[in-house]
Amino acid sequence: MKRVTSRRLSRALAGLLWLWPALGCAQESRATSPDRFAALILAAEQAAARGHREVSVRLARQLTSQYESSGATNAAEHTSAGRAYVLQGVGNVNAVKAALAAFDRATALDSSYLESQRRTAALFLDKYDAPEARALYSGVLRRAPDDAEALLGLARVEEFESKGNPLETARKSANANPRFASARAFIARLHLDAEAFDSARVTARSAVALDSALLDAWSVLGAVAWLTGDSASYREAQAVARRLQPGGAEFDVFLAEAAVRQRRYAEAVRLAGEAVRRDSLSVAALGVLGTNQLRLGDFAAGRAALERAFALDPYNVWHKNTLDLLDKMRGFRTVERGRFRITAPEKEAELLVLYIAPLLERAYDSLALRYDYRPPTPIHLEFYDVQADFSVRTVGLNGLGALGVSFGTLLALDAPNVQAKGNYNWGSTAWHELAHTFTLGASAHRVPRWLSEGLSVLEERRANPGWGARGSLGWLVAYAGGRIRPLSQLNDGFMRPRAPDEVGNSYYQASLFAEWVESTRGVTALRGMLSGYRDGQDTPTVFQRVLGLSLAEADTQFERWVQTRYASAIAAVGGMQAAGSVRGNRPSPADSSGGAGGGSGGGSFVRIMREAVTLMNARPDSARALFERARGMMPAYAGDDGPSWFLSQLALQRGDTTAVLTYLPEVTGRDETAYDANVLEARVRGRRGDLTGAMAAWERALWIWPYEAADRRELAQLAAQAGDHARAVRERRAVLALRPTDVLQARYDLAKALADGGDIAGARRELLSVLEEAPSFEQAQALLLELRRRGGPR
């Protein structure tokens, strides 16, 4: 199917006025005469609001027919015409262009008429052009800072772009006009998205009190009731919604979207299917249906629904991007391995499957035992080697900052080469996302986001040494400064972060809670919490029944546990009054901005590190003493800017490999992306004859960056020396998957590894293949003769 190649509405569309030759400039004036179309557009929009699409379109066409034949006398009439064209926009690209042209005519005629500018902004946002929408709303607010509608529009833009503070902007809208019910309904929906159900319910009720016919508010009330199992309130909201919109599907679409945001994808498909049955031309319903069918692995049905949605609205960038990606994925390769189906770009598949398939099988067994739950198989894992493709697969738009996403039994991950070497551990990410499969499944997809994420991070730490988030300096400073939210508000740390580092800090805080529960009450308590959510209990009830604590009591006991565990580290960053800046989750010893600051401990740690770095070349002994002092202050701090890494470098300069191997494990055992440290540890251990330790370091390194053929060869050689033939074969296959320049030598090396492991038939196949291409390859000839002497099959 040929698709529109550009989704952004351009201001150049306003120049397409040849479509309406009767609209001569001579007819226009800045007169403020009444809007001739006011009653007709109101009737058309009311019909649309009730779901009577045919009536709405008929009235809208009647209006635009008059507009095109007799023109407009003022900005209000141009704007009414634009609104009428918008109502005709489903399946009609020219109507969308005409709407923009009419709105722009209104603004050109009277730049003080703000309604046309608000309508233009809303049209751009509806067509996914958030930058244009932001600029237009901002322009309105420069003229009228307290324009409640423009403030609400800007809040919607901020939510769409994940920039700014949409909740705060929406509150400004509500304050600017206390009777503006739509602002309250939007605030209620933001609370709903953050799983703050009580706040969502109260705010939606306040919106209904202002406007009892506001479908948005009733939709929030219906979604809250449905998500919390309040059947009576759900039936009330649904009944009102059906009266307000007897012929439409907005209530059902809203519920489906709410189900998506709560990660209940199968129910979203059911609800969206009901919406499509009520309104087969609803682009939103078709989009939610198709997108979530894809998330459940139903590619044929999902594609069909999105094709229908895109045919009705070719400006929808979400649907276009997803369809384009589905086209691209036809060139991907899918491999079945045990309980998993792995899909990856052709050039990546062979290499990645070698490693990820056994890891996933191990993870499945471990997690099944942990949570006493076995999700249905096969579980589908998709790799994407372009970040934009991963973003489109997961949210429909480019720009998602995550590394992996779980939809239950379908996982999507960045391929290792999407991120720079040393920034990404694809093994721990896969384990993390598979853990979601278990916690979502065991809770019927009802576990709160914060707890599900915390459990996944905890499972990373349990899986392999060094994996998973640790107590970074950034988290310590935030915790000591009182900037970590209590358990009752922790979801906001994920959904409404107050600072760029709050999301990462919230992941770690949530994982500490999960660790605290397990350490004080056992893994059965974690299972019990998931079971409670599965049975429809809310968080206070789950806490009381499983932990025997109220939320406030749990907060108190958990905080006491954290403070005891991190007492020395908290003191090192200046106690509970510490504050200041960090670079991400790590300090920069060379950063002259002051680091942790605010307390003598934190400030002294950063100052000591900075001073030590400056002395490394000129006075290494003094530097070493300072690094040791910093190491004593913050013993758990890892990373390539931490004291243990620098101490290992100083030890390496002295040739003291014993000291090197004292410090390096403190880095590699705490930092899951420490590629350089793992490579160094592997080589030092290899030179000292520690084959087991060297192989373990190479294994950790490959989960950070598997693409270095030299690394793969070195691990293969170590494995052969250690008699670990299976690992040697795997690594020789990995070298081949990396498409080496000398393919014949790589295949010979694989044949030898196979022979050493006892797979004589496999070795002969590889050798015959080599000799078919290079009959004079002497090493292959010799090995083939040797295999014949051994008496292997021919």
Coordinates of N, CA and C in Angstrom, one line a residue, residues 45-52 156 181-186 188-189 192 200 203-205 207-224 234-255 257 275 278-279 282:
E45 N -21.8 19.7 16.0 CA -20.9 19.2 17.0 C -21.7 18.5 18.1
Q46 N -22.9 18.9 18.4 CA -23.7 18.2 19.4 C -24.0 16.8 18.8
A47 N -24.3 16.7 17.6 CA -24.6 15.4 17.0 C -23.4 14.5 17.0
A48 N -22.2 15.1 16.7 CA -21.0 14.3 16.8 C -20.7 13.8 18.2
A49 N -21.0 14.7 19.2 CA -20.7 14.4 20.6 C -21.6 13.2 21.0
R50 N -22.8 13.1 20.5 CA -23.7 12.0 20.8 C -23.5 10.8 20.0
G51 N -22.5 10.8 19.1 CA -22.1 9.7 18.3 C -22.9 9.5 17.1
H52 N -23.7 10.5 16.7 CA -24.5 10.4 15.5 C -23.7 11.0 14.3
R156 N -2.0 19.3 27.3 CA -2.1 18.2 26.5 C -0.8 18.0 25.6
A181 N -14.8 22.7 33.5 CA -14.8 21.3 33.9 C -13.8 20.4 33.1
S182 N -13.6 20.8 31.9 CA -12.7 20.0 31.1 C -11.3 19.9 31.7
A183 N -10.8 21.0 32.3 CA -9.5 21.0 32.9 C -9.5 20.0 34.1
R184 N -10.5 19.9 34.8 CA -10.6 19.0 35.9 C -10.7 17.5 35.4
A185 N -11.4 17.3 34.3 CA -11.4 16.0 33.8 C -10.1 15.5 33.3
F186 N -9.3 16.5 32.7 CA -8.0 16.1 32.3 C -7.1 15.8 33.4
A188 N -8.0 14.6 36.3 CA -8.5 13.3 36.8 C -7.9 12.2 35.9
R189 N -7.8 12.4 34.6 CA -7.2 11.4 33.8 C -5.7 11.2 34.1
L192 N -5.5 9.1 37.0 CA -5.8 7.7 36.6 C -4.6 7.1 36.0
A200 N -8.1 10.5 41.2 CA -8.8 10.5 39.9 C -10.3 10.6 40.1
T203 N -11.5 14.0 41.7 CA -11.4 15.1 40.7 C -12.4 15.0 39.6
A204 N -12.6 13.8 39.1 CA -13.7 13.6 38.1 C -15.0 13.9 38.6
R205 N -15.3 13.6 39.9 CA -16.6 14.0 40.5 C -16.8 15.5 40.5
A207 N -15.5 17.5 38.4 CA -15.8 18.0 37.0 C -17.3 17.7 36.7
V208 N -17.8 16.6 37.1 CA -19.2 16.3 36.8 C -20.1 17.2 37.6
A209 N -19.7 17.7 38.7 CA -20.5 18.6 39.5 C -20.6 19.9 38.7
L210 N -19.6 20.3 38.0 CA -19.6 21.5 37.2 C -20.4 21.3 35.9
D211 N -20.2 20.1 35.3 CA -20.9 19.8 34.0 C -21.3 18.4 34.0
S212 N -22.5 18.1 34.3 CA -23.0 16.7 34.4 C -23.0 16.0 33.0
A213 N -22.8 16.7 31.9 CA -22.9 16.1 30.6 C -21.5 16.0 30.0
L214 N -20.4 16.1 30.8 CA -19.1 16.0 30.3 C -18.6 14.5 30.2
L215 N -18.6 14.0 29.0 CA -18.3 12.6 28.8 C -16.9 12.3 29.3
D216 N -15.9 13.2 29.1 CA -14.6 12.9 29.6 C -14.5 12.5 31.1
A217 N -15.3 13.3 31.8 CA -15.3 13.0 33.3 C -16.0 11.7 33.6
W218 N -17.1 11.4 33.0 CA -17.8 10.2 33.2 C -16.9 9.0 32.8
S219 N -16.1 9.2 31.7 CA -15.2 8.1 31.3 C -14.1 7.8 32.3
V220 N -13.6 8.9 32.9 CA -12.6 8.7 34.0 C -13.3 7.9 35.2
L221 N -14.5 8.3 35.5 CA -15.2 7.6 36.6 C -15.4 6.1 36.3
G222 N -15.8 5.9 35.0 CA -16.0 4.5 34.6 C -14.7 3.7 34.6
A223 N -13.6 4.3 34.2 CA -12.4 3.6 34.1 C -11.9 3.3 35.6
V224 N -12.0 4.3 36.5 CA -11.6 4.1 37.8 C -12.4 2.9 38.4
Y234 N -19.3 1.5 38.1 CA -19.0 1.3 36.7 C -20.3 1.3 35.9
R235 N -21.3 0.6 36.4 CA -22.6 0.6 35.7 C -23.2 2.0 35.6
E236 N -23.1 2.8 36.7 CA -23.6 4.1 36.7 C -22.9 5.0 35.6
A237 N -21.6 4.9 35.6 CA -20.8 5.7 34.6 C -21.2 5.3 33.2
Q238 N -21.3 4.0 33.0 CA -21.6 3.5 31.6 C -22.9 3.9 31.2
A239 N -23.9 3.8 32.1 CA -25.3 4.2 31.7 C -25.4 5.7 31.3
V240 N -24.7 6.6 32.1 CA -24.7 8.0 31.8 C -24.0 8.2 30.4
A241 N -22.9 7.5 30.2 CA -22.1 7.6 28.9 C -23.0 7.2 27.8
R242 N -23.8 6.2 27.9 CA -24.6 5.7 26.8 C -25.7 6.7 26.6
R243 N -26.2 7.4 27.6 CA -27.2 8.4 27.4 C -26.6 9.6 26.7
L244 N -25.4 10.0 27.1 CA -24.8 11.2 26.5 C -24.4 10.9 25.1
Q245 N -23.9 9.7 24.8 CA -23.5 9.3 23.5 C -24.0 8.0 23.0
P246 N -25.3 8.0 22.7 CA -25.9 6.7 22.3 C -25.3 6.0 21.1
G247 N -24.8 6.8 20.2 CA -24.3 6.3 18.9 C -22.8 6.2 18.8
G248 N -22.1 6.5 19.8 CA -20.6 6.6 19.7 C -19.9 5.6 20.6
A249 N -18.6 5.7 20.6 CA -17.7 4.7 21.3 C -16.6 5.3 22.1
E250 N -16.8 6.6 22.4 CA -15.7 7.3 23.2 C -15.5 6.7 24.5
F251 N -16.6 6.3 25.2 CA -16.4 5.7 26.6 C -15.7 4.4 26.5
D252 N -16.0 3.6 25.5 CA -15.3 2.3 25.4 C -13.9 2.5 25.0
V253 N -13.6 3.4 24.1 CA -12.2 3.7 23.7 C -11.4 4.2 24.9
F254 N -12.0 5.0 25.7 CA -11.3 5.5 26.9 C -11.0 4.4 27.8
L255 N -11.9 3.5 28.0 CA -11.7 2.3 28.9 C -10.5 1.5 28.3
E257 N -8.1 2.4 26.4 CA -6.8 3.1 26.6 C -6.4 3.1 28.1
A275 N -15.7 -1.2 21.2 CA -15.8 0.2 20.6 C -15.9 0.1 19.1
R278 N -19.4 -0.7 18.1 CA -20.3 0.5 18.3 C -20.1 1.5 17.2
D279 N -18.8 1.7 16.8 CA -18.5 2.7 15.8 C -17.4 2.2 14.9
S282 N -14.5 4.6 13.9 CA -13.7 5.3 15.0 C -12.2 5.0 14.8

